[in-house]
């Protein structure tokens, strides 16, 4: 099987695999699967660089909510024997200033300064939800991302749909869980703001 590796210590994993699992061919071009050697951040990085290709997570971090609690060799042997199933997850697509962002976890809109405050209006399928919101920003999350930033804001998570969380809002407003095909529009009424996806280094400024 052709596989690609992702993670800060992928060279160590590459050597380990080469010595023990000759059925794997390690490549960066057109892999059939990507081994993510790290934690949740490694998964996000791998999905950006190899979108849509199945990912297998091998824990090499204390923070990996999506890692199976089984040994590295067990995972590698199961892959060698083709004893696995592929699960599909929802991703988010955001458009901002003619730029597209894709997220496996979440899209976050916030103030570029830690001590700054953002004013926003939120629209769902064209209809405004609640009043103008004053706070630190908005996080739009997938189910797989709802155990991260979304959960730290709302103290909850969800299994289906799209979540909208209001980060440290001054006025009381409930978080939302919407349908996959609902259209969400965030209007920044007083900024400046910054839009990011997952742990991507790309930041889109919005005035």
PDB file of N, CA and C in Angstrom, residues 118-120 129-135 166 168-174:
ATOM      1  N   UNK A 118     -15.305  42.370  19.324  1.00  0.00           N
ATOM      2  CA  UNK A 118     -15.916  42.308  18.003  1.00  0.00           C
ATOM      3  C   UNK A 118     -17.426  42.442  18.131  1.00  0.00           C
ATOM      4  N   UNK A 119     -18.030  43.137  17.180  1.00  0.00           N
ATOM      5  CA  UNK A 119     -19.484  43.184  17.075  1.00  0.00           C
ATOM      6  C   UNK A 119     -19.887  42.468  15.790  1.00  0.00           C
ATOM      7  N   UNK A 120     -20.804  41.519  15.894  1.00  0.00           N
ATOM      8  CA  UNK A 120     -21.217  40.763  14.712  1.00  0.00           C
ATOM      9  C   UNK A 120     -22.726  40.561  14.694  1.00  0.00           C
ATOM     10  N   UNK A 129     -30.209  35.893  13.260  1.00  0.00           N
ATOM     11  CA  UNK A 129     -30.423  35.158  14.507  1.00  0.00           C
ATOM     12  C   UNK A 129     -30.112  36.071  15.681  1.00  0.00           C
ATOM     13  N   UNK A 130     -31.140  36.420  16.446  1.00  0.00           N
ATOM     14  CA  UNK A 130     -30.931  37.252  17.623  1.00  0.00           C
ATOM     15  C   UNK A 130     -30.503  38.661  17.255  1.00  0.00           C
ATOM     16  N   UNK A 131     -29.957  39.352  18.259  1.00  0.00           N
ATOM     17  CA  UNK A 131     -29.496  40.723  18.069  1.00  0.00           C
ATOM     18  C   UNK A 131     -28.014  40.740  17.720  1.00  0.00           C
ATOM     19  N   UNK A 132     -27.501  41.917  17.512  1.00  0.00           N
ATOM     20  CA  UNK A 132     -26.066  42.077  17.326  1.00  0.00           C
ATOM     21  C   UNK A 132     -25.331  41.537  18.554  1.00  0.00           C
ATOM     22  N   UNK A 133     -24.242  40.813  18.311  1.00  0.00           N
ATOM     23  CA  UNK A 133     -23.515  40.168  19.402  1.00  0.00           C
ATOM     24  C   UNK A 133     -22.192  40.889  19.636  1.00  0.00           C
ATOM     25  N   UNK A 134     -21.937  41.224  20.890  1.00  0.00           N
ATOM     26  CA  UNK A 134     -20.685  41.859  21.299  1.00  0.00           C
ATOM     27  C   UNK A 134     -19.872  40.849  22.102  1.00  0.00           C
ATOM     28  N   UNK A 135     -18.651  40.585  21.671  1.00  0.00           N
ATOM     29  CA  UNK A 135     -17.824  39.617  22.396  1.00  0.00           C
ATOM     30  C   UNK A 135     -16.514  39.348  21.696  1.00  0.00           C
ATOM     31  N   UNK A 166     -20.847  31.303  20.400  1.00  0.00           N
ATOM     32  CA  UNK A 166     -20.544  32.719  20.584  1.00  0.00           C
ATOM     33  C   UNK A 166     -19.531  32.837  21.722  1.00  0.00           C
ATOM     34  N   UNK A 168     -17.513  34.157  24.510  1.00  0.00           N
ATOM     35  CA  UNK A 168     -17.448  35.171  25.563  1.00  0.00           C
ATOM     36  C   UNK A 168     -18.305  36.394  25.227  1.00  0.00           C
ATOM     37  N   UNK A 169     -19.544  36.152  24.814  1.00  0.00           N
ATOM     38  CA  UNK A 169     -20.419  37.261  24.420  1.00  0.00           C
ATOM     39  C   UNK A 169     -20.916  38.026  25.642  1.00  0.00           C
ATOM     40  N   UNK A 170     -21.027  39.335  25.475  1.00  0.00           N
ATOM     41  CA  UNK A 170     -21.521  40.184  26.565  1.00  0.00           C
ATOM     42  C   UNK A 170     -23.022  39.960  26.764  1.00  0.00           C
ATOM     43  N   UNK A 171     -23.781  39.965  25.665  1.00  0.00           N
ATOM     44  CA  UNK A 171     -25.215  39.693  25.766  1.00  0.00           C
ATOM     45  C   UNK A 171     -25.460  38.187  25.681  1.00  0.00           C
ATOM     46  N   UNK A 172     -26.478  37.721  26.354  1.00  0.00           N
ATOM     47  CA  UNK A 172     -26.781  36.285  26.421  1.00  0.00           C
ATOM     48  C   UNK A 172     -27.370  35.827  25.088  1.00  0.00           C
ATOM     49  N   UNK A 173     -26.745  34.826  24.488  1.00  0.00           N
ATOM     50  CA  UNK A 173     -27.245  34.254  23.244  1.00  0.00           C
ATOM     51  C   UNK A 173     -26.851  32.781  23.213  1.00  0.00           C
ATOM     52  N   UNK A 174     -27.794  31.937  22.917  1.00  0.00           N
ATOM     53  CA  UNK A 174     -27.540  30.496  22.936  1.00  0.00           C
ATOM     54  C   UNK A 174     -26.764  30.056  21.691  1.00  0.00           C
TER      55      UNK A 174
END
